[in-house]
Amino acid sequence: MSREGNALEYLGEERWRLPPRGAMRVPVELFASRELVEALDAKVLEQACNVATLPGIVKASHIMPDAHWGYGFPIGGVAAFDPEEGGVVSAGGVGFDISCGVRTLLTGLRRDQVEAQRERLADSLAANIPAGLGSTGLIRLDDRQMRAMLAGGARWAVKQGYGREEDLSRVEEEGCMAGADPDEVSERALDRQRREMGTLGSGNHYLEVQEVAELFDAETAHHWGLRQEEVVVSIHCGSRGLGHQIGTEFLRRMVVEAPRHGIQLPDRELACAPIESSLGKAYLGAMRAGINCALANRQILTQLTREVFHRLFPDLELPLLYDVSHNTCKEEWHRVGGERKRLFVHRKGATRAFGPGHPELPEALRATGQPVLIGGSMGTASYILCGTSASEKLAFSSACHGAGRAMSRRAASRRWRGGEVVAELGARGILVRSPSLRGVAEEAPGAYKDVSAVVESAHRAGLAKRVAKLVPLICIKG
Amino acid sequence: MAEAEPRWEHFSHQADIGVRGFGATPAQAFETAAMALTAVITDPRLVVPRQVVEVECEAPDLELLLVDWLNALIYEMSIRRLLFGRFRVTLQGKRLQGRAYGEPVDPKRHRPAVEVKGATFTELKVERRDGLWMAQCVVDV
């Protein structure tokens, strides 16, 4: 274990603290079991310490149980900044895939109903959901439509006929991120998006047909319409080329302009700008447009998914359970030291987890708290958790986002062969459809941490509580 | 044979992957780093140089220029749906002029493993080591 690791104090209930030292303005707070802490890459703590040095950071630099080494910010990091205290916004703290996230649809079908049609369903999804490099969406947007999409998000998509009005109450921000400024999105970013609306992407992005294998909280599950042995569909993807280009351009601008703002960067990747600076505001406007792009993209993919299911199972509604993003910076109100503050909360590989009664939740979810959708790696379980009231105090209402990588892509592709991974998963009853076998090897289940251990830690720490476990039946990989 | 071959390699990063190129000059190291970028996606030997794309970048230092060069290639690959298998770079002070030779992505033949979202500032280095130039950074996939 690293020098930093040795200095970690255990606070009880899966909470750890690293007191501030050197240029750190606040402590690092880590949520994980002893086993996960021992397996943690020393680089994660180093990165969280670097985040703790940034101007205007409030309370602590947080690490979620699934944390792994990122660039600048750790993946699985949460940090809030106060604009009144010179707080910053960081392009690296959001990441390249702005508003990458997960949405889950309920089918109401029993597992055996899907089993009977599984091959056909897998082939039809693979044929109709554009996935992988070089795939193109069916939708082409001209400049005017693109701007409307960037301002309107999933709300725009529903107006264009992708999905239904009632879907919107089941998307964070009710489907439309306020404060988006399409004028801050460059021509190059628009160019990269022209052929990518309604595409899944590649890497760890997927569409899975999953069975509800286990319920931990029957009452909440019932409230949300989750029933054991029934089938759901989860879609994991983000803002595609547009978000990547926004991230690329603002990261560079923030690196170059940091000295002008008097910001000392321990790592260039931490590049940031004061929230109140013109660059900070420009980034927020562009990043929010990126969020809308991701919300619109997942909304279009929802429609494509529904169309595939309708061919095999006419009259299915496939209502949306929820849509959550895990690469964002959001302006939120939080209570800190007895005072209500307006903060800019960065969640890089972390999910928002509002508890019961939160005013930003739609009526239908206010009694329970929000669904927190945790994507597993291909072939392992995914989980649905529920936001708690305690999470607000612990980590600005945040929880983990997935399993987190345990092994690099390079190591994974040397260790496994894609064909063998597909065959092994097939033997376990999981159909994988992917344009790339090397891509499958790089995403092999063994390259990830144990998602169940990550979720257990989040549950025990009180970040979010477990509601249901999902296991895959079909996996469409990009 | 080994000396005539462009020399590049990948290095590990927990979530993503590092690209590293070597050369007798910074320009050559930029060319081989670009080969390493293509190799993240597919085997560069599978890419036939049927067409050429020209890019120009300018940056305050060589390291930023490397990031700009790789990001320019990522942009061109993305909007033109191309893969590149051969590169020519000339450097004049802070300016780079590059040519990338390639062809449209053919999913069946190239079997692209992953798309690259962007070149990052992580592990970013352009330096001379034992008489050889090295150019490297982590790319987000």
XYZ file of C-alpha atoms in Angstrom:
619
model
C 0.000 0.000 0.000
C 1.146 3.521 -0.809
C 2.368 6.124 1.634
C -0.950 7.957 1.194
C -2.813 4.713 1.858
C -1.069 4.260 5.194
C -2.240 7.661 6.328
C -5.906 6.777 5.741
C -8.037 6.979 8.900
C -11.012 4.617 9.173
C -14.139 6.477 10.284
C -16.434 3.426 10.413
C -19.218 2.308 8.033
C -16.912 1.975 4.999
C -15.730 5.593 5.336
C -12.079 6.602 5.192
C -10.400 9.967 5.504
C -7.056 11.346 4.438
C -6.416 14.638 6.326
C -5.278 17.630 4.304
C -1.552 18.216 3.938
C 0.644 20.289 1.685
C -1.461 22.321 -0.747
C -4.676 20.378 -0.023
C -7.530 22.678 1.041
C -9.838 19.875 2.225
C -9.454 16.197 3.179
C -10.009 13.245 0.876
C -12.969 11.074 1.859
C -13.189 7.573 0.513
C -16.117 5.134 0.658
C -15.075 1.501 0.313
C -14.616 -1.788 2.133
C -11.185 -2.657 3.510
C -10.706 -5.118 0.623
C -11.489 -2.461 -1.996
C -9.183 0.038 -0.258
C -6.362 -2.493 -0.272
C -6.854 -3.124 -3.980
C -7.066 0.590 -4.778
C -4.407 1.928 -7.157
C -2.208 4.458 -5.301
C -2.699 6.784 -8.254
C -6.399 7.204 -7.315
C -5.502 8.702 -3.924
C -2.856 10.884 -5.512
C -5.406 12.201 -8.004
C -8.011 12.806 -5.265
C -5.353 14.734 -3.277
C -4.642 16.860 -6.356
C -8.363 17.641 -6.710
C -8.353 18.725 -3.032
C -5.881 21.523 -3.916
C -8.212 23.234 -6.419
C -9.648 26.672 -5.531
C -13.073 26.815 -3.914
C -13.430 23.093 -3.208
C -15.963 22.459 -0.441
C -15.842 19.913 2.400
C -13.865 17.079 0.795
C -12.571 15.458 -2.365
C -14.688 12.287 -2.457
C -13.883 8.856 -3.857
C -16.631 6.322 -4.589
C -16.148 2.554 -4.039
C -15.625 1.873 -7.779
C -12.838 4.450 -8.177
C -10.034 3.851 -10.611
C -7.213 5.862 -12.096
C -8.518 8.586 -14.424
C -6.842 11.638 -15.922
C -6.649 14.530 -13.511
C -9.743 13.573 -11.542
C -10.098 9.943 -10.512
C -12.972 8.083 -12.168
C -15.423 7.627 -9.311
C -14.635 11.112 -7.985
C -17.033 13.717 -6.605
C -16.006 17.307 -5.860
C -18.132 20.420 -5.237
C -16.960 23.989 -5.754
C -18.344 27.234 -4.373
C -18.473 30.113 -6.891
C -18.467 32.603 -3.993
C -15.098 31.256 -2.869
C -13.373 31.395 -6.256
C -14.570 27.890 -7.068
C -13.664 26.334 -10.399
C -15.228 24.221 -13.111
C -13.012 21.582 -14.720
C -13.357 19.957 -18.141
C -11.226 17.062 -16.886
C -13.522 16.762 -13.852
C -16.418 15.976 -16.185
C -14.468 13.922 -18.706
C -14.539 13.511 -22.468
C -17.792 11.606 -22.567
C -20.017 14.351 -21.197
C -23.184 13.000 -19.572
C -22.384 9.391 -20.271
C -25.094 7.512 -18.424
C -27.539 4.657 -18.123
C -31.267 4.372 -18.707
C -33.443 1.391 -17.936
C -36.726 0.437 -19.612
C -39.253 -2.001 -18.142
C -40.630 -4.627 -20.528
C -43.090 -6.397 -18.214
C -42.073 -9.625 -20.007
C -41.170 -12.742 -18.055
C -37.780 -14.311 -18.673
C -39.284 -17.366 -20.393
C -41.155 -15.154 -22.872
C -37.855 -13.580 -23.912
C -35.942 -16.895 -23.837
C -38.178 -18.261 -26.573
C -37.219 -15.391 -28.915
C -33.727 -14.687 -27.667
C -31.688 -15.261 -30.858
C -34.145 -13.277 -32.966
C -34.228 -10.460 -30.457
C -30.418 -10.322 -30.232
C -30.026 -10.299 -34.030
C -32.690 -7.663 -34.461
C -31.185 -5.400 -31.793
C -27.700 -5.840 -33.294
C -29.074 -4.959 -36.737
C -31.018 -1.899 -35.608
C -28.884 -0.279 -32.900
C -25.866 1.342 -34.610
C -22.817 0.311 -32.564
C -19.045 0.373 -32.908
C -16.605 2.595 -34.761
C -17.680 3.627 -38.228
C -21.375 2.981 -37.579
C -23.652 5.867 -38.451
C -27.037 6.906 -37.158
C -30.066 7.128 -39.400
C -30.688 10.715 -38.411
C -28.985 13.677 -40.064
C -29.388 17.078 -38.447
C -28.827 20.370 -40.230
C -27.413 23.324 -38.275
C -30.791 24.588 -37.108
C -31.938 21.166 -35.939
C -28.595 20.583 -34.242
C -28.941 23.791 -32.239
C -32.502 22.883 -31.264
C -31.267 19.458 -30.121
C -28.449 21.012 -28.052
C -30.903 23.364 -26.366
C -33.702 20.835 -25.932
C -32.155 17.437 -25.089
C -34.574 14.523 -24.713
C -37.457 17.041 -24.824
C -36.393 17.924 -28.378
C -36.152 14.212 -29.260
C -39.697 13.525 -28.009
C -40.990 16.463 -30.100
C -39.360 14.854 -33.145
C -41.266 11.630 -32.458
C -38.611 9.682 -30.552
C -40.422 8.375 -27.529
C -43.291 9.751 -25.479
C -44.001 12.809 -23.373
C -44.244 10.718 -20.192
C -40.651 9.529 -20.696
C -39.426 13.018 -19.827
C -40.427 12.942 -16.167
C -38.164 9.872 -15.895
C -35.045 11.652 -17.103
C -32.859 13.846 -14.873
C -33.603 17.561 -15.442
C -36.914 16.356 -16.932
C -35.049 15.638 -20.120
C -33.699 19.125 -20.781
C -30.603 20.630 -19.153
C -31.167 24.331 -18.508
C -28.398 26.822 -19.296
C -27.126 25.048 -22.412
C -25.494 27.451 -24.868
C -25.238 25.980 -28.375
C -23.198 29.059 -29.452
C -20.329 27.802 -27.285
C -20.226 24.501 -29.183
C -17.640 24.656 -31.966
C -18.168 23.810 -35.630
C -15.779 20.902 -35.203
C -17.879 19.486 -32.374
C -21.007 19.801 -34.543
C -19.146 18.100 -37.419
C -18.295 15.125 -35.219
C -21.960 14.720 -34.262
C -23.556 14.951 -37.708
C -23.613 11.216 -38.330
C -23.645 10.077 -34.717
C -27.147 10.839 -33.438
C -28.751 7.612 -32.291
C -25.525 5.580 -32.063
C -24.282 3.566 -29.110
C -20.535 4.140 -29.545
C -17.893 1.636 -28.478
C -15.641 0.792 -25.532
C -17.662 0.084 -22.404
C -20.928 1.229 -23.957
C -23.677 -1.320 -24.417
C -27.336 -2.168 -24.655
C -28.338 -5.101 -22.455
C -31.503 -7.130 -22.082
C -31.473 -8.157 -18.429
C -33.452 -10.258 -15.993
C -34.340 -8.983 -12.528
C -32.544 -11.773 -10.655
C -32.900 -10.629 -7.068
C -34.823 -8.061 -5.065
C -33.340 -6.527 -1.907
C -36.067 -3.987 -1.191
C -39.421 -5.376 -2.268
C -41.385 -2.247 -1.396
C -39.277 0.154 -3.462
C -39.048 -2.378 -6.293
C -42.841 -2.695 -6.312
C -43.201 1.081 -6.367
C -40.938 1.242 -9.435
C -42.563 -1.703 -11.247
C -39.562 -4.030 -10.887
C -40.603 -7.664 -10.493
C -38.382 -10.675 -10.014
C -37.788 -12.773 -13.159
C -39.106 -10.002 -15.363
C -36.999 -8.481 -18.090
C -35.637 -4.940 -18.413
C -33.459 -3.204 -21.028
C -30.544 -0.976 -20.040
C -28.706 1.396 -22.370
C -25.263 2.777 -21.468
C -23.861 5.537 -23.685
C -23.107 9.237 -23.794
C -22.800 12.389 -25.870
C -20.796 10.781 -28.689
C -18.384 12.794 -30.855
C -19.871 16.140 -29.859
C -19.122 15.637 -26.173
C -15.651 14.273 -26.914
C -14.786 17.324 -29.007
C -16.138 19.780 -26.391
C -14.020 18.013 -23.753
C -10.929 18.077 -25.972
C -11.207 21.766 -26.847
C -12.013 23.108 -23.378
C -9.369 20.973 -21.702
C -6.785 22.639 -23.928
C -8.181 26.130 -23.413
C -8.199 25.614 -19.638
C -4.585 24.364 -19.665
C -3.404 27.368 -21.650
C -5.412 29.931 -19.641
C -4.785 28.536 -16.115
C -1.796 30.839 -15.364
C -3.897 33.850 -16.369
C -6.408 32.869 -13.657
C -3.599 32.395 -11.118
C -4.304 28.662 -10.892
C -1.383 26.360 -10.079
C -2.012 22.947 -11.601
C -0.338 19.949 -9.956
C -1.314 18.005 -13.109
C -2.224 19.616 -16.440
C -5.185 17.309 -16.769
C -6.776 19.097 -13.781
C -7.156 22.118 -16.036
C -9.961 24.313 -14.793
C -11.292 27.867 -14.859
C -13.093 29.961 -12.245
C -16.860 29.368 -12.483
C -17.371 33.118 -12.767
C -14.750 33.627 -15.531
C -15.754 33.946 -19.179
C -14.015 30.648 -19.959
C -15.778 28.926 -17.030
C -19.150 30.205 -18.237
C -18.409 29.237 -21.835
C -17.526 25.706 -20.741
C -20.680 25.381 -18.622
C -22.785 26.482 -21.604
C -21.079 24.013 -23.956
C -20.997 21.177 -21.406
C -24.738 21.561 -20.739
C -25.352 21.406 -24.490
C -23.307 18.180 -24.369
C -25.599 16.875 -21.615
C -28.598 17.578 -23.839
C -26.909 15.754 -26.701
C -26.476 12.670 -24.490
C -30.084 12.836 -23.278
C -31.349 13.173 -26.870
C -29.119 10.316 -27.984
C -30.410 7.929 -25.313
C -33.967 9.022 -26.128
C -33.472 8.142 -29.820
C -31.934 4.774 -28.880
C -34.970 4.160 -26.671
C -37.246 4.591 -29.664
C -35.102 2.231 -31.781
C -35.221 -0.342 -28.967
C -38.984 -0.065 -28.630
C -39.399 -0.573 -32.393
C -37.346 -3.782 -32.250
C -39.377 -5.131 -29.327
C -42.671 -4.183 -31.006
C -41.857 -6.460 -33.948
C -41.601 -9.457 -31.661
C -43.920 -8.382 -28.867
C -46.630 -6.066 -30.242
C -48.341 -3.687 -27.801
C -45.457 -3.541 -25.326
C -45.104 -0.079 -23.821
C -41.567 -0.342 -22.446
C -41.934 2.510 -19.958
C -38.787 4.264 -18.795
C -37.752 3.598 -15.188
C -35.122 6.325 -15.130
C -32.198 7.924 -16.973
C -29.113 8.931 -14.953
C -25.850 10.507 -16.080
C -22.485 9.856 -14.446
C -20.083 12.366 -16.100
C -21.407 15.821 -15.261
C -20.992 19.097 -13.458
C -24.312 20.301 -12.028
C -25.301 23.452 -10.205
C -27.076 22.300 -7.029
C -28.026 23.544 -3.560
C -26.496 21.675 -0.655
C -26.352 22.178 3.093
C -22.765 22.593 4.241
C -22.034 23.346 7.922
C -25.623 24.447 8.545
C -25.645 26.803 5.571
C -27.412 26.315 2.229
C -24.959 26.840 -0.579
C -25.098 26.978 -4.361
C -22.387 24.585 -5.522
C -21.040 23.162 -8.769
C -20.828 19.431 -8.173
C -18.503 17.462 -10.450
C -19.359 13.781 -10.719
C -16.768 12.002 -12.834
C -17.838 8.395 -13.004
C -20.286 8.962 -10.176
C -24.092 8.979 -10.141
C -26.342 11.546 -8.554
C -28.405 9.854 -5.827
C -31.143 12.169 -4.542
C -32.980 10.764 -1.518
C -36.716 10.693 -0.674
C -38.469 14.046 -0.729
C -35.855 15.829 -2.840
C -37.618 18.721 -4.611
C -35.869 18.025 -7.934
C -37.339 14.548 -8.195
C -40.520 13.974 -10.198
C -43.696 13.366 -8.192
C -43.701 9.620 -8.928
C -40.237 9.126 -7.412
C -40.365 11.623 -4.563
C -41.596 9.131 -1.973
C -38.849 6.597 -2.656
C -35.810 8.622 -3.762
C -34.301 8.310 -7.225
C -33.277 5.101 -8.958
C -29.475 4.877 -9.131
C -28.535 2.726 -12.130
C -25.234 0.887 -11.785
C -23.926 -0.704 -14.962
C -21.917 -3.853 -14.548
C -19.292 -5.068 -16.975
C -20.365 -7.273 -19.858
C -21.593 -10.608 -18.565
C -21.717 -9.662 -14.900
C -24.535 -8.218 -12.864
C -25.900 -4.677 -12.904
C -27.708 -3.143 -9.943
C -30.484 -0.700 -9.283
C -30.073 1.266 -6.083
C -32.142 4.000 -4.483
C -30.927 7.410 -3.307
C -30.941 7.964 0.461
C -31.384 11.029 2.643
C -28.008 10.291 4.273
C -26.181 10.575 0.949
C -26.599 14.363 0.920
C -24.330 14.697 3.960
C -21.924 11.964 2.901
C -21.032 12.996 -0.645
C -23.407 15.682 -1.974
C -26.003 12.999 -2.850
C -23.725 10.818 -4.947
C -23.026 7.113 -5.366
C -20.875 4.818 -7.484
C -21.525 4.324 -11.223
C -20.310 0.865 -12.158
C -17.819 -1.839 -11.427
C -14.718 0.179 -12.268
C -11.803 -1.292 -14.165
C -9.325 -3.478 -12.335
C -7.114 -4.199 -15.353
C -5.981 -2.104 -18.322
C -7.307 -2.743 -21.832
C -3.841 -3.735 -22.931
C -3.512 -6.359 -20.192
C -7.060 -7.602 -20.869
C -6.531 -8.035 -24.611
C -3.348 -10.004 -23.926
C -5.041 -12.205 -21.358
C -8.261 -13.078 -23.162
C -9.377 -13.712 -26.726
C -12.680 -12.181 -27.786
C -13.996 -15.409 -29.307
C -13.387 -17.306 -26.086
C -15.108 -14.614 -24.027
C -18.167 -14.766 -26.320
C -18.224 -18.583 -26.122
C -17.834 -18.633 -22.355
C -20.617 -16.095 -21.869
C -22.737 -18.066 -24.351
C -22.278 -21.189 -22.235
C -23.638 -19.198 -19.300
C -26.677 -18.216 -21.340
C -25.573 -14.683 -22.287
C -25.731 -13.777 -25.980
C -23.094 -11.227 -27.011
C -23.310 -9.343 -30.301
C -20.373 -7.087 -31.169
C -18.638 -5.891 -34.330
C -15.217 -6.395 -32.704
C -13.776 -9.433 -30.928
C -10.774 -7.461 -29.695
C -13.211 -4.934 -28.252
C -14.943 -7.813 -26.445
C -11.600 -9.050 -25.044
C -10.738 -5.552 -23.786
C -14.092 -5.460 -22.005
C -13.884 -9.009 -20.608
C -15.729 -9.352 -17.289
C -12.473 -10.298 -15.523
C -10.971 -6.877 -16.360
C -13.398 -5.229 -13.944
C -13.754 -5.101 -10.185
C -16.451 -7.196 -8.575
C -19.539 -5.015 -9.066
C -21.341 -6.775 -6.199
C -18.577 -5.774 -3.757
C -18.693 -2.168 -5.041
C -22.474 -2.008 -4.620
C -22.312 -3.634 -1.199
C -19.874 -0.918 -0.079
C -22.078 1.874 -1.431
C -25.051 0.288 0.369
C -23.229 -0.131 3.681
C -21.801 3.376 3.535
C -25.345 4.691 3.029
C -24.602 6.394 -0.320
C -27.548 4.504 -1.845
C -29.482 1.375 -0.872
C -29.742 -1.801 -2.897
C -33.076 -2.472 -4.592
C -32.502 -5.024 -7.360
C -29.850 -7.099 -9.051
C -29.987 -7.567 -12.830
C -28.248 -10.273 -14.845
C -27.745 -10.047 -18.627
C -29.497 -12.229 -21.216
C -28.368 -10.323 -24.324
C -25.506 -7.848 -24.639
C -25.042 -5.583 -27.675
C -21.517 -4.136 -27.486
C -20.173 -1.237 -29.450
C 14.677 -4.466 -40.904
C 13.902 -3.562 -37.313
C 15.477 -0.123 -37.741
C 13.570 0.664 -40.901
C 10.245 -0.214 -39.231
C 8.462 2.623 -37.489
C 8.809 2.027 -33.779
C 5.876 2.595 -31.478
C 4.313 0.928 -28.479
C 1.384 1.086 -26.110
C 1.670 1.551 -22.379
C -0.852 0.710 -19.703
C -3.290 3.048 -18.030
C -5.973 1.576 -15.781
C -9.015 2.752 -17.731
C -7.530 3.769 -21.042
C -4.351 3.270 -23.028
C -1.091 5.124 -23.640
C 0.431 5.713 -27.085
C 4.195 6.164 -27.462
C 6.246 6.805 -30.595
C 10.012 6.932 -31.108
C 12.051 8.646 -33.813
C 15.326 10.283 -34.739
C 13.568 13.662 -34.687
C 10.485 15.015 -32.870
C 8.651 14.944 -36.211
C 9.391 11.240 -36.632
C 8.308 10.515 -33.052
C 5.030 12.311 -33.837
C 4.577 10.050 -36.886
C 5.165 6.853 -34.905
C 2.947 8.087 -32.044
C 0.204 8.462 -34.655
C 0.834 4.848 -35.717
C 0.363 3.833 -32.080
C -2.931 5.774 -32.105
C -4.186 3.790 -35.100
C -3.051 0.566 -33.417
C -5.440 1.286 -30.524
C -8.244 0.898 -33.068
C -6.932 -1.669 -35.551
C -3.742 -3.247 -36.904
C -2.131 -0.369 -38.893
C -0.880 -2.891 -41.481
C -4.511 -3.499 -42.483
C -4.981 0.132 -43.505
C -4.366 0.790 -47.196
C -3.149 4.358 -47.962
C -5.702 5.191 -50.656
C -6.239 8.843 -49.792
C -4.496 11.639 -47.974
C -5.705 14.220 -45.467
C -3.637 17.267 -44.570
C -3.710 18.822 -41.121
C -2.044 21.849 -39.579
C -1.621 22.691 -35.907
C 0.080 25.317 -33.850
C 0.785 25.232 -30.109
C 2.914 27.001 -27.483
C 5.141 23.947 -26.915
C 5.961 20.523 -28.379
C 3.865 18.614 -25.841
C 0.706 20.608 -26.532
C 1.507 20.229 -30.215
C 1.528 16.420 -29.843
C -1.925 16.521 -28.224
C -3.154 18.843 -30.982
C -1.753 16.571 -33.712
C -3.361 13.432 -32.285
C -6.652 15.258 -31.673
C -6.612 16.572 -35.247
C -6.266 12.973 -36.467
C -9.080 11.810 -34.164
C -11.273 14.575 -35.586
C -10.448 13.683 -39.205
C -11.025 9.958 -38.563
C -14.356 10.767 -36.953
C -15.844 13.139 -39.518
C -14.516 11.335 -42.601
C -14.981 7.802 -41.227
C -11.338 7.078 -42.132
C -8.498 5.078 -40.654
C -4.887 6.105 -41.242
C -1.917 3.780 -41.702
C 0.927 6.127 -42.714
C 1.946 9.615 -41.600
C 4.310 12.400 -42.617
C 5.044 15.259 -40.252
C 7.122 18.405 -40.672
C 7.738 20.699 -37.733
C 8.718 24.323 -38.029
C 9.037 25.889 -34.612
C 5.587 25.744 -33.064
C 3.850 24.776 -36.286
C 3.096 21.309 -37.507
C 2.158 20.255 -40.994
C 1.029 16.690 -41.295
C -0.220 14.266 -43.888
C -2.195 11.193 -42.963
C -2.712 8.421 -45.532
C -5.565 5.991 -45.165
C -8.925 4.691 -46.300
C -12.573 4.505 -45.165
C -13.293 2.231 -42.197
C -14.359 -1.218 -43.326
C -15.790 -2.842 -40.178
C -15.488 -6.358 -41.636
C -11.830 -6.013 -42.628
C -10.500 -3.613 -39.989
C -12.554 -4.994 -37.090
C -12.106 -1.750 -35.151
C -11.765 -2.611 -31.450
C -12.719 0.775 -30.096
C -13.070 4.427 -31.076
C -10.767 7.013 -29.522
C -12.534 9.941 -27.873
C -9.547 12.211 -27.412
C -5.842 12.558 -26.606
C -5.264 13.625 -23.000
C -2.572 15.500 -21.062
C -1.974 12.455 -18.869
C 1.559 11.020 -19.082
C 2.159 13.587 -21.806
C 5.852 13.787 -22.684
C 7.934 14.766 -25.687
C 11.580 14.313 -24.826
C 14.935 13.032 -25.951
C 16.096 9.799 -24.360
C 19.404 8.138 -25.202
C 19.642 10.034 -28.465
C 16.107 9.114 -29.531
C 12.988 11.307 -29.442
C 9.943 9.940 -27.662
C 6.405 11.338 -27.891
C 3.655 9.905 -25.670
C 0.317 10.496 -23.954
C -2.741 8.597 -22.733
C -5.749 8.534 -25.062
C -9.326 8.218 -23.820
C -11.286 5.349 -25.380
